[in-house]
Short mmCIF file of C-alpha atoms and ligand atoms in Angstrom, two decimals:
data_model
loop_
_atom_site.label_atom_id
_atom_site.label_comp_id
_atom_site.label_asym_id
_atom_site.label_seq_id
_atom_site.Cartn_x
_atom_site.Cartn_y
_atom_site.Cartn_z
CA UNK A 11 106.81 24.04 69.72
CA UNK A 12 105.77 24.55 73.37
CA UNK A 13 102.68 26.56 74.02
CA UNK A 14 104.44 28.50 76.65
CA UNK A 15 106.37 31.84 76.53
CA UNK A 16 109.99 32.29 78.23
CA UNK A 17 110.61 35.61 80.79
CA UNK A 18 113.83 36.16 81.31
CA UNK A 19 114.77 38.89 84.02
CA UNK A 20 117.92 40.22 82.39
CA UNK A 21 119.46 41.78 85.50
CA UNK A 22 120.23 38.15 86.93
CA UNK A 23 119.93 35.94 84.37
CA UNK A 24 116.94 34.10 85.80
CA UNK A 25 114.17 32.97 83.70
CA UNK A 26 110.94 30.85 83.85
CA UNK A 27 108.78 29.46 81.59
CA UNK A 28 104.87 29.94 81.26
CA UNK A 29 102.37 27.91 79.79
CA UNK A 30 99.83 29.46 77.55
CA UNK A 31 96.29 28.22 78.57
CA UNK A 32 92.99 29.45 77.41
CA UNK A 33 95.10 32.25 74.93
CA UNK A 34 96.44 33.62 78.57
CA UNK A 35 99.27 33.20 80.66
CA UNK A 36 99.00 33.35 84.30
CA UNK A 37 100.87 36.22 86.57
CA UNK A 38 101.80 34.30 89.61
CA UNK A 39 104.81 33.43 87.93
CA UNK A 40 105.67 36.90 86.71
CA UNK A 41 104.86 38.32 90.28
CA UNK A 42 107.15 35.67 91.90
CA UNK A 43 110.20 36.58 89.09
CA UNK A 44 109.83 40.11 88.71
CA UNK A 45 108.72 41.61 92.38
CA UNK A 46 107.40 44.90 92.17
CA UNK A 47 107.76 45.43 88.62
CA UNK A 48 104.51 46.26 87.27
CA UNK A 49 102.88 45.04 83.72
CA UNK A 50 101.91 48.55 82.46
CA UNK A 51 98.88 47.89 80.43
CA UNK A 52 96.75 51.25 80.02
CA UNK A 53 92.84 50.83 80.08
CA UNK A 54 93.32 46.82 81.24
CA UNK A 55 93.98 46.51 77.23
CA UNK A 56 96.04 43.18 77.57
CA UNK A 57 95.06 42.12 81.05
CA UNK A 58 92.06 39.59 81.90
CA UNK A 59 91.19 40.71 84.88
CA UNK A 60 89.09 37.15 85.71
CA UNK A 61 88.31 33.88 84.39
CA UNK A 62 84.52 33.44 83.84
CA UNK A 63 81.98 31.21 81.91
CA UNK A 64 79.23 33.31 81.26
CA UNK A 65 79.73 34.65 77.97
CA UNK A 66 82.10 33.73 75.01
CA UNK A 67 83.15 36.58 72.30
CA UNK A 68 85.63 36.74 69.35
CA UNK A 69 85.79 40.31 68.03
CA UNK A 70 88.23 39.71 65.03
CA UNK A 71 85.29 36.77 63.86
CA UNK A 72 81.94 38.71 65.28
CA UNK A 73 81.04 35.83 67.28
CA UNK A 74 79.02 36.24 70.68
CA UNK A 75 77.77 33.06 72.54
CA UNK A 76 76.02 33.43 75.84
CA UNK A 77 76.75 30.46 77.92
CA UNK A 78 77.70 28.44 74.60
CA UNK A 79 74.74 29.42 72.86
CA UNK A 80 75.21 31.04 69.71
CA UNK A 81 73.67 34.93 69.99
CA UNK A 82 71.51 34.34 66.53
CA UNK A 83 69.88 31.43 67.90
CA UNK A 84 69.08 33.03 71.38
CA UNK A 85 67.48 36.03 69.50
CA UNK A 86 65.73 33.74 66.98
CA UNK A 87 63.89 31.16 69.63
CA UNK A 88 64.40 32.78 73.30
CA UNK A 89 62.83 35.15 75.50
CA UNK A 90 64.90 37.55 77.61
CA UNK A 91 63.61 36.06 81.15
CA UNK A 92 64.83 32.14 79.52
CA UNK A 93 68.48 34.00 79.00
CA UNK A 94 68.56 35.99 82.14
CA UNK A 95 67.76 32.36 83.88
CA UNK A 96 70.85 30.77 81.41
CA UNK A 97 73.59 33.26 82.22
CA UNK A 98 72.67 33.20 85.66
CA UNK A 99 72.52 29.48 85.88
CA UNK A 100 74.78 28.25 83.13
CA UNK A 101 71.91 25.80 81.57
CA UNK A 102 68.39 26.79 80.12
CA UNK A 103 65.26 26.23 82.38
CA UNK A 104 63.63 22.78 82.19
CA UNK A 105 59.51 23.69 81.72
CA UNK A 106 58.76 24.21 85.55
CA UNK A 107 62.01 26.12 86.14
CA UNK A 108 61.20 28.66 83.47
CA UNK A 109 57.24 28.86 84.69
CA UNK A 110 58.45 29.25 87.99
CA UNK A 111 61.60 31.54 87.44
CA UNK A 112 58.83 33.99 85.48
CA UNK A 113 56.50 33.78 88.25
CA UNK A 114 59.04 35.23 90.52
CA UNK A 115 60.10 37.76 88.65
CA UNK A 116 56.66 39.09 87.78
CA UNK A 117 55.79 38.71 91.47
CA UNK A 118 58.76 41.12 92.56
CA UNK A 119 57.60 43.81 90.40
CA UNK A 120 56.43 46.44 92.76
CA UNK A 121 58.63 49.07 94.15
CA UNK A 122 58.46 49.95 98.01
CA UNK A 123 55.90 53.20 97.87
CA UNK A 124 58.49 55.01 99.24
CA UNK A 125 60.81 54.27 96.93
CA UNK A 126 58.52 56.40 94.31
CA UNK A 127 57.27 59.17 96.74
CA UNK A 128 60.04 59.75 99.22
CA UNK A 129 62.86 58.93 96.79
CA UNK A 130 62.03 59.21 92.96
CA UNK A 131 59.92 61.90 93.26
CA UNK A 132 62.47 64.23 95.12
CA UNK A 133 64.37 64.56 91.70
CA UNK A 134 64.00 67.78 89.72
CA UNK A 135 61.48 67.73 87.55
CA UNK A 136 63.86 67.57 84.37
CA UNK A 137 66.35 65.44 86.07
CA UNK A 138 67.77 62.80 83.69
CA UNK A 139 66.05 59.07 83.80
CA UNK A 140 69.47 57.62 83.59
CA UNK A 141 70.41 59.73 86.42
CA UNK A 142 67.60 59.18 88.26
CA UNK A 143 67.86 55.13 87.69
CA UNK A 144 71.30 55.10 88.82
CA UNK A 145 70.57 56.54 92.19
CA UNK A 146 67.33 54.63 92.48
CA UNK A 147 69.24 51.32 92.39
CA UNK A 148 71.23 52.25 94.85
CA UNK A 149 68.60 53.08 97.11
CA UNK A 150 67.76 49.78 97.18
CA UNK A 151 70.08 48.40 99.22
CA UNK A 152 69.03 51.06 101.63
CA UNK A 153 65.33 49.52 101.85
CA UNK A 154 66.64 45.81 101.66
CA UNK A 155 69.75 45.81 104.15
CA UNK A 156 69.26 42.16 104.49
CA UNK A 157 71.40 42.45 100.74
CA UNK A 158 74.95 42.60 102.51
CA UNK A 159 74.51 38.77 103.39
CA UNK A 160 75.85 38.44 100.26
CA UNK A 161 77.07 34.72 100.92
CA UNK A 162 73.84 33.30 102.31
CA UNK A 163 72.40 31.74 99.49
CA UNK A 164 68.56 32.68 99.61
CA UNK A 165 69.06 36.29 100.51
CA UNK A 166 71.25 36.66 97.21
CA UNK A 167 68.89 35.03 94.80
CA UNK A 168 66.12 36.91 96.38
CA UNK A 169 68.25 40.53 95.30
CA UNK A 170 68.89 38.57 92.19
CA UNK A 171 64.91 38.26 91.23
CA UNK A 172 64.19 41.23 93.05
CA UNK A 173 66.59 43.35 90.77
CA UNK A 174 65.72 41.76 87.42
CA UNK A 175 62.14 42.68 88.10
CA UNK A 176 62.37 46.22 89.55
CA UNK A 177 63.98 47.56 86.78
CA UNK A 178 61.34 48.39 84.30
CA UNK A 179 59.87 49.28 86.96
CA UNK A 180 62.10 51.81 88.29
CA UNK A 181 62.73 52.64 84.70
CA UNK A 182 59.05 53.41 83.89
CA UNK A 183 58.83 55.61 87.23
CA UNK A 184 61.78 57.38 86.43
CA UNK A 185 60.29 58.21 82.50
CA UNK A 186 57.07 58.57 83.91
CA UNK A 187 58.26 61.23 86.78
CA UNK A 188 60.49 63.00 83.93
CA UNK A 189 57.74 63.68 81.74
CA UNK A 190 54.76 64.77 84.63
CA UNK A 191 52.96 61.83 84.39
CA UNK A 192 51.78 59.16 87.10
CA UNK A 193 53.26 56.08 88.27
CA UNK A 194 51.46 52.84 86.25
CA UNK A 195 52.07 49.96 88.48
CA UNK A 196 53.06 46.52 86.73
CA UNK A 197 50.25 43.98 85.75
CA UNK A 198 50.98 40.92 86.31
CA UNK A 199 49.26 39.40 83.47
CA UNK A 200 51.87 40.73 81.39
CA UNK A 201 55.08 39.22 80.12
CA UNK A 202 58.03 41.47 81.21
CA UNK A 203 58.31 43.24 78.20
CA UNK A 204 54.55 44.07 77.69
CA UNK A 205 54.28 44.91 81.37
CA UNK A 206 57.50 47.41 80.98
CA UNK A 207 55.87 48.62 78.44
CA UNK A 208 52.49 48.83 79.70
CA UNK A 209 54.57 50.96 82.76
CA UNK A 210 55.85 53.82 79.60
CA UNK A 211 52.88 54.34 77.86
CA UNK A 212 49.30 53.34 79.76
CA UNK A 213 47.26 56.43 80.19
CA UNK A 214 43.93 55.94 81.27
CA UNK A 215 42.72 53.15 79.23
CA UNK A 216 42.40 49.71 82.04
CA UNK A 217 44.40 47.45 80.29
CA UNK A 218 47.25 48.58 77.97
CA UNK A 219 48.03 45.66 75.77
CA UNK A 220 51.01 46.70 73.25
CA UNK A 221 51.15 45.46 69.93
CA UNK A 222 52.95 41.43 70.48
CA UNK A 223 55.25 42.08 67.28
CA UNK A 224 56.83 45.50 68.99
CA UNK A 225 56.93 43.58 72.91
CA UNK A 226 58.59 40.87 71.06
CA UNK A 227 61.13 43.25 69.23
CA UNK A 228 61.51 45.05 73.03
CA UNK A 229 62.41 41.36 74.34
CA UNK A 230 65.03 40.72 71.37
CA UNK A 231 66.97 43.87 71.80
CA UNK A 232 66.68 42.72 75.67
CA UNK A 233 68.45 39.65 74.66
CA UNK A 234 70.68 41.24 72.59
CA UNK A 235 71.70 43.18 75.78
CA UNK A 236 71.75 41.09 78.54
CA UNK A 237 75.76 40.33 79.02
CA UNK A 238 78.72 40.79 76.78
CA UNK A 239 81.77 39.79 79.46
CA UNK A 240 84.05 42.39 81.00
CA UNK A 241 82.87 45.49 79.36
CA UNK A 242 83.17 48.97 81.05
CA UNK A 243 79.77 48.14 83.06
CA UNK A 244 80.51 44.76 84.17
CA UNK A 245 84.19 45.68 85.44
CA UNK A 246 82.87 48.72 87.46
CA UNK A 247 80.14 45.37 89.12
CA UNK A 248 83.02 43.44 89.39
CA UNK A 249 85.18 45.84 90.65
CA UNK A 250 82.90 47.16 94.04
CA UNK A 251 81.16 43.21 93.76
CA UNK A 252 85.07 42.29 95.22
CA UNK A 253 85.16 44.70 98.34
CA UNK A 254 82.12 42.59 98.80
CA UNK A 255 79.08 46.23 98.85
CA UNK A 256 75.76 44.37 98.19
CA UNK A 257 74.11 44.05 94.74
CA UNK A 258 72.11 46.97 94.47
CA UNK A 259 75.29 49.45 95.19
CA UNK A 260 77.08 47.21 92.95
CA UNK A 261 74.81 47.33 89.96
CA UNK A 262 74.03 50.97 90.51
CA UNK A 263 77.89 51.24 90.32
CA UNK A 264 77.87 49.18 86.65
CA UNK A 265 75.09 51.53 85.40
CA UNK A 266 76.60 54.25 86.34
CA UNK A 267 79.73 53.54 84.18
CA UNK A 268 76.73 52.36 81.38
CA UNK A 269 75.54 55.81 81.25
CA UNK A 270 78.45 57.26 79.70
CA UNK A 271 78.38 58.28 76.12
CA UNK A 272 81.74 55.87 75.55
CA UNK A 273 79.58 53.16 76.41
CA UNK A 274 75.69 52.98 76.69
CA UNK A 275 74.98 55.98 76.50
CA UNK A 276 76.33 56.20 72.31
CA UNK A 277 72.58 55.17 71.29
CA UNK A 278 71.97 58.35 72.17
CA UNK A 279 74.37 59.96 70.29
CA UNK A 280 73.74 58.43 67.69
CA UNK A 281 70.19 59.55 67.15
CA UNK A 282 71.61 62.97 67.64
CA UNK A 283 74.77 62.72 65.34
CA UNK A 284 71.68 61.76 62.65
CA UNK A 285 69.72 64.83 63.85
CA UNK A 286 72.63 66.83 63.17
CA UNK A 287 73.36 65.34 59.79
CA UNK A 288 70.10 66.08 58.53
CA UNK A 289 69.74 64.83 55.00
CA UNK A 290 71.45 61.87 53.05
CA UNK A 291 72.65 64.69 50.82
CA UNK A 292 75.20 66.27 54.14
CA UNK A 293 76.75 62.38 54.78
CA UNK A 294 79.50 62.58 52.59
CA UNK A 295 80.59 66.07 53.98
CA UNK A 296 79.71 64.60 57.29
CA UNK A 297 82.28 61.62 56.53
CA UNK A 298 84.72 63.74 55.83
CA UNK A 299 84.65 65.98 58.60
CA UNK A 300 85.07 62.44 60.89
CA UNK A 301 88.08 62.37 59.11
CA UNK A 302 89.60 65.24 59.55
CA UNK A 303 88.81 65.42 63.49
CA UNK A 304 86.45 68.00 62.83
CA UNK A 305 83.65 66.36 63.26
CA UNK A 306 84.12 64.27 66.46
CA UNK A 307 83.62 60.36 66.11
CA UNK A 308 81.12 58.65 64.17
CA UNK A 309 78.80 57.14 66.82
CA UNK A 310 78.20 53.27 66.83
CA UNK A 311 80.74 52.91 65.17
CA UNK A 312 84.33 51.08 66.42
CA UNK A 313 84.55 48.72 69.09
CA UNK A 314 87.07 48.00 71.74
CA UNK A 315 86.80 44.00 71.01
CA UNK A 316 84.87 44.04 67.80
CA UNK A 317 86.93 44.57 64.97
CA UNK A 318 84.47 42.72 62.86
CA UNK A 319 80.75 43.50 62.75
CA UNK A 320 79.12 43.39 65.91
CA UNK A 321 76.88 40.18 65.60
CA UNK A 322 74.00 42.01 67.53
CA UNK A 323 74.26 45.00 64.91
CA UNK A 324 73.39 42.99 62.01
CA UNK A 325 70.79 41.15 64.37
CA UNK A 326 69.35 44.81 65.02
CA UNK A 327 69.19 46.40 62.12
CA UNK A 328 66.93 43.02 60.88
CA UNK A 329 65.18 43.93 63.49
CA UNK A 330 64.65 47.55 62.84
CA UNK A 331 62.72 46.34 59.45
CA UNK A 332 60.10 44.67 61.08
CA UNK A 333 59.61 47.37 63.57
CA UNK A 334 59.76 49.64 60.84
CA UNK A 335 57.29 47.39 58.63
CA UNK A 336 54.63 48.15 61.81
CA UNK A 337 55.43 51.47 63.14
CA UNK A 338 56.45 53.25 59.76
CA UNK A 339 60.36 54.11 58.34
CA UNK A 340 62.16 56.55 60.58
CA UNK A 341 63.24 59.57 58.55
CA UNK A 342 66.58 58.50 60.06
CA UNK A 343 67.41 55.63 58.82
CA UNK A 344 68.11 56.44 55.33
CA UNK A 345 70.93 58.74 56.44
CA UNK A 346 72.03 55.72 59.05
CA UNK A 347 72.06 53.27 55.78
CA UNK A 348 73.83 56.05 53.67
CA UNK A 349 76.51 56.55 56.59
CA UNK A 350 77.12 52.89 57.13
CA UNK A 351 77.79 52.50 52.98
CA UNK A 352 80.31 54.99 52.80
CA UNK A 353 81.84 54.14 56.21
CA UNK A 354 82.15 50.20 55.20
CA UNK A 355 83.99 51.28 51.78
CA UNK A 356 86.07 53.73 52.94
CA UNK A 357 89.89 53.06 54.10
CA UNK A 358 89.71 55.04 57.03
CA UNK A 359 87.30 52.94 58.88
CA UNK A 360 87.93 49.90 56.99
CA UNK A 361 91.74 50.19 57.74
CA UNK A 362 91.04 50.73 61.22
CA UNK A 363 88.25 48.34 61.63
CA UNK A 364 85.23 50.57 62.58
CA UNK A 365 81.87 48.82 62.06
CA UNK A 366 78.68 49.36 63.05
CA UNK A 367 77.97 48.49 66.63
CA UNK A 368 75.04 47.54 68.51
CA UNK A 369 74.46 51.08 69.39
CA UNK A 370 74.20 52.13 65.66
CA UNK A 371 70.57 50.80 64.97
CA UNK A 372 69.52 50.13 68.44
CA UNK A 373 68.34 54.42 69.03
CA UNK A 374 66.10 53.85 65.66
CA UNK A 375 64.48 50.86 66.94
CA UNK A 376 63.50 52.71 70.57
CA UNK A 377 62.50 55.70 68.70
CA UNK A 378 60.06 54.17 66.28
CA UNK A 379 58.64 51.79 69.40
CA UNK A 380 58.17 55.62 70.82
CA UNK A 381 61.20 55.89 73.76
CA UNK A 382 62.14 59.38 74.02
CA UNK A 383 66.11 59.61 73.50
CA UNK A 384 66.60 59.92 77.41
CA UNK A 385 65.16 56.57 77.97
CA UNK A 386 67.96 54.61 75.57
CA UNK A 387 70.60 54.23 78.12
CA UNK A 388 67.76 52.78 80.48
CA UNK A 389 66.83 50.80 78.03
CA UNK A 390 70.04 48.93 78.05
CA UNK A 391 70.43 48.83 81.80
CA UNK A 392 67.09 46.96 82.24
CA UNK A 393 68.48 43.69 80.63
CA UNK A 394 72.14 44.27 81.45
CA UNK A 395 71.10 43.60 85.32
CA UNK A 396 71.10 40.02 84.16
CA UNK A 397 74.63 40.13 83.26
CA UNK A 398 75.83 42.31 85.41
CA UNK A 399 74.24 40.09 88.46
CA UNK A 400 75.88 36.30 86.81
CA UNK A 401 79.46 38.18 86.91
CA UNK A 402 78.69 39.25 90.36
CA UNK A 403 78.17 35.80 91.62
CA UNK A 404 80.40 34.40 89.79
CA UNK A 405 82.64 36.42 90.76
CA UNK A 406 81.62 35.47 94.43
CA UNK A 407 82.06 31.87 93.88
CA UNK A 408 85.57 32.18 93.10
CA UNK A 409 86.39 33.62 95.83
CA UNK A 410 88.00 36.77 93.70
CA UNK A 411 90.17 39.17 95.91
CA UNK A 412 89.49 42.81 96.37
CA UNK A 413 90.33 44.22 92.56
CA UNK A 414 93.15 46.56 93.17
CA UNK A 415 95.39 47.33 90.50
CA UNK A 416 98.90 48.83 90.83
CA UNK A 417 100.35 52.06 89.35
CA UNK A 418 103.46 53.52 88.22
CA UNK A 419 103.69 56.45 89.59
CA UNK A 420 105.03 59.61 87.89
CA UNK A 421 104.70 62.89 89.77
CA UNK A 422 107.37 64.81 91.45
CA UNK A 423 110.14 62.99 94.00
CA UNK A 424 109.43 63.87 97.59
CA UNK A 425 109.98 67.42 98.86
CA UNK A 426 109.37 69.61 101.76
CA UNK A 427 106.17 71.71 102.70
CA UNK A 428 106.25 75.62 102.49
CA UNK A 429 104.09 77.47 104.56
CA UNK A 430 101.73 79.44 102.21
CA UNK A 431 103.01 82.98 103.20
CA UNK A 432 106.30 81.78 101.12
CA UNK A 433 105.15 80.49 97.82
N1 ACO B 1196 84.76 57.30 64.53
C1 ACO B 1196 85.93 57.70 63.97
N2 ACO B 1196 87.13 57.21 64.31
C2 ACO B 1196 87.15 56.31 65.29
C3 ACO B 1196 85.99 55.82 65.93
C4 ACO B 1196 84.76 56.36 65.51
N3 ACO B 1196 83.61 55.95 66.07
N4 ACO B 1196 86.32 54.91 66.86
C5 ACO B 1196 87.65 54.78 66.81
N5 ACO B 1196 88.16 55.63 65.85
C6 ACO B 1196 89.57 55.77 65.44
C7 ACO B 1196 90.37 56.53 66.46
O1 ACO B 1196 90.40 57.92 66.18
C8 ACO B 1196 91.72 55.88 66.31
O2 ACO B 1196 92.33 56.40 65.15
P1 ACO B 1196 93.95 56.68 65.12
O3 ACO B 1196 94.54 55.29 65.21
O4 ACO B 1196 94.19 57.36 63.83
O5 ACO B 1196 94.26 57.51 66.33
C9 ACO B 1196 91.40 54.42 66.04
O6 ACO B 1196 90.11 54.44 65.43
C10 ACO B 1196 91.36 53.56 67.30
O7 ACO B 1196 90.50 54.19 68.24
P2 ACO B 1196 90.60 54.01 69.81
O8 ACO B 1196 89.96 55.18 70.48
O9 ACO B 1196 92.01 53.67 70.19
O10 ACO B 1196 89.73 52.71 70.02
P3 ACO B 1196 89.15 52.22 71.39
O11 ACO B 1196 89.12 50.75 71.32
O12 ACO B 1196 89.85 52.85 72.54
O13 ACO B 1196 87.66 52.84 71.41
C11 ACO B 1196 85.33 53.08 71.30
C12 ACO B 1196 86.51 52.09 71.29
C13 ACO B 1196 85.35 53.91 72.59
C14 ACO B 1196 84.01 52.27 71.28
C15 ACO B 1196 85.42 53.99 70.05
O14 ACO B 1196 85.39 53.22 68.86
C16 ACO B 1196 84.33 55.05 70.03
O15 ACO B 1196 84.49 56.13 70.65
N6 ACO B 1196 83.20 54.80 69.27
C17 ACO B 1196 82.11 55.74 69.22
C18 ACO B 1196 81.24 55.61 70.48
C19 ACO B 1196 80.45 54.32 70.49
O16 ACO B 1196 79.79 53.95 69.50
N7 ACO B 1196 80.48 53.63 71.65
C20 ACO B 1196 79.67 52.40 71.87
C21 ACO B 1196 80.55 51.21 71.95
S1 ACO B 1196 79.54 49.76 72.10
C22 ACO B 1196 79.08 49.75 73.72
O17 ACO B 1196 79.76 50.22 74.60
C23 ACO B 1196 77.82 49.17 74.01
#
């Protein structure tokens, strides 16, 4: 049997044959046969809008590699600056490239002043730290114009470093400013998980060292976050990465689409979906009520790819022991355990394939290392920069064309004005 699939065009007969390569086949062929005739594929369900390298993913198996490297093993031995230098440059630092790589980054920490006084601190004083990060990227590319030489080398691995290491900062301002208290400026004796965390939660003591088991839990779930291919996030970089806007606009662009409660911003929900629950004693009611539609969709739950459990999940919700073993058991997390028992046993989810995503135990974890519930969304976009940025060149190294999908269009036929006196 040929690994190829026949189109025939039966309004003349004419037909050619595709090969299937890397589970795809390509469109040039379809365009060439069937001119004008659009592949209708709501949400890009069936369509792969690019070819990359960065990160491999089987959802019916739960597997997630980054670069080849197996997800358990990354979370297990690396650090999150080690895997933001692998997806960005397909191979793991030798010794000097990783000291060197981490020198950069921690020397790019600072923000502009302005950035904090003109900028950040023009927000309203409850304004959202999401909302207030996704803006604040983008205002980067207003005090770096040099960004739009986006094909000079140098100039775009300088945005490159000096996004990965602004974030926590910009993240920590934008807490810091939500909440009424001052800017902390990064230490560079930290690693960038202490430092970001050093940013959140130094008050007035000189040196604010956090505990290394709950930095090192902060740097897992980074790793745990930092790509997973063409997700609603990445697209929306890839998307205004191909009209060629600079990286800042571009990432600001990916968060943006991160901070929606489809995507990133479930954590969230999830924390208050428990909230709302209550007691282990209201789950089974609360089960039903999913069910039924009454009760809106059980949060962390169901995946667009996954329809196995997410690999990062499981790696989590390990996780969320330890932390828990340090910081004390979130009242929480019973209910979470209770509503994951029924939900994995029952044919509703089962038959639909709804299991726990990384979202479902990731809110429990940030709550018990103290994030308020605002922060969780930022929490993800600080390591998702690193993906975000290795699609975005990438994406620039292939050349892409401006991403511009067709429609088919079904509104009324042409017709004539009326002047408004006559309607
Ligand atoms: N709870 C209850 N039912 C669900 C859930 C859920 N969380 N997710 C999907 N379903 C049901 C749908 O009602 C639908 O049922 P039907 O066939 O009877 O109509 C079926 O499962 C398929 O659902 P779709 O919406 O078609 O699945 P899709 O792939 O479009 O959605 C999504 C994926 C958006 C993640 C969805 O599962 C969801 O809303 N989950 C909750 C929010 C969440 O946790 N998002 C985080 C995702 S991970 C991330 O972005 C980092």
């Amino acid at each position: 049997m040929p690994d190829s699939i026949t189109i025939t065009d039966n309004r003349t007969g004419e037909s050619v044959e595709l090969p299937i390569v890397d589970g795809g086949v390509e469109a040039t062929e379809w365009r060439k046969l069937l001119p004008n005739i659009w592949f209708y594929d709501e949400a890009l369900m069936t369509t792969a809008m690019t070819q990359s390298a960065i990160t491999y993913l089987d959802g019916d198996a739960g597997i997630l590699r980054y670069r080849g490297y197996p997800i358990e093993q990354l979370a297990e031995q690396s650090t999150y600056l080690e895997v933001a230098y692998l997806l960005l440059h397909g191979e793991l630092p030798t010794e000097a490239q990783y000291e060197a790589w981490t020198h950069d980054i921690t020397y790019h920490t600072y923000i502009h002043e302005n950035v904090r006084k003109r900028f950040l601190e023009g927000f309203h004083y409850d304004a959202h730290p999401m909302g207030m990060l996704v803006s604040a990227m983008a205002a980067l590319s207003t005090f770096y114009p040099e960004a739009k030489e986006i094909f000079d080398q140098d100039i775009r691995q300088k945005q490159i470093v000096r996004l990965i290491a602004k974030m926590p900062t910009l993240a920590a301002a934008c807490h810091r400013f939500s909440v009424g208290m001052p800017f902390v400026y990064p230490d560079n004796t930290l690693s960038f998980a202490e430092n970001f965390l050093s940013m959140m939660n130094k008050v007035a003591e000189p040196h604010y060292q956090a505990d290394p088991r709950l930095s090192r839990a902060l740097d897992l779930l980074f790793i745990l976050h930092a790509d997973h291919e063409q997700n609603c996030g990445t697209t929306a970089m890839r998307t205004v990465g191909s009209a060629h806007a600079d990286p800042y606009i571009a990432a600001s662009a990916a968060a943006a689409a991160l901070y929606g409660p489809r995507h990133g911003g479930a954590n969230e929900q999830v924390i208050h979906m428990l909230n709302e629950i209550g007691s282990i004693d209201n789950v089974e009611a609360f089960v039903k009520s999913v069910k039924d539609g009454s009760g809106g969709r059980l949060q962390g739950f169901g995946h667009r790819v996954y329809k196995n459990y997410d690999p990062r999940a499981k790696i989590i919700k390990q996780t969320a022991d330890d932390v828990f073993a340090i910081t004390g058991k979130s009242p929480l997390l019973d209910i979470a355990l209770k509503l994951e028992d029924i939900a994995l046993s029952d044919e509703y989810f089962t038959s639909r394939k709804l299991y726990p995503n990384v979202d479902f135990y990731s809110g429990l974890i940030y709550q018990a290392l103290g994030f308020p519930i605002e922060m969780f969304t930022v929490l993800f976009a600080i390591p998702r920069t690193a993906g975000w940025l290795a699609h975005w060149e990438e994406q620039l190294e292939q050349d892409a064309k401006i991403a511009r999908p067709r429609q088919l269009y079904v509104g009324v036929p042409e017709r004539s004005y009326t002047p408004i006196a006559t309607r």
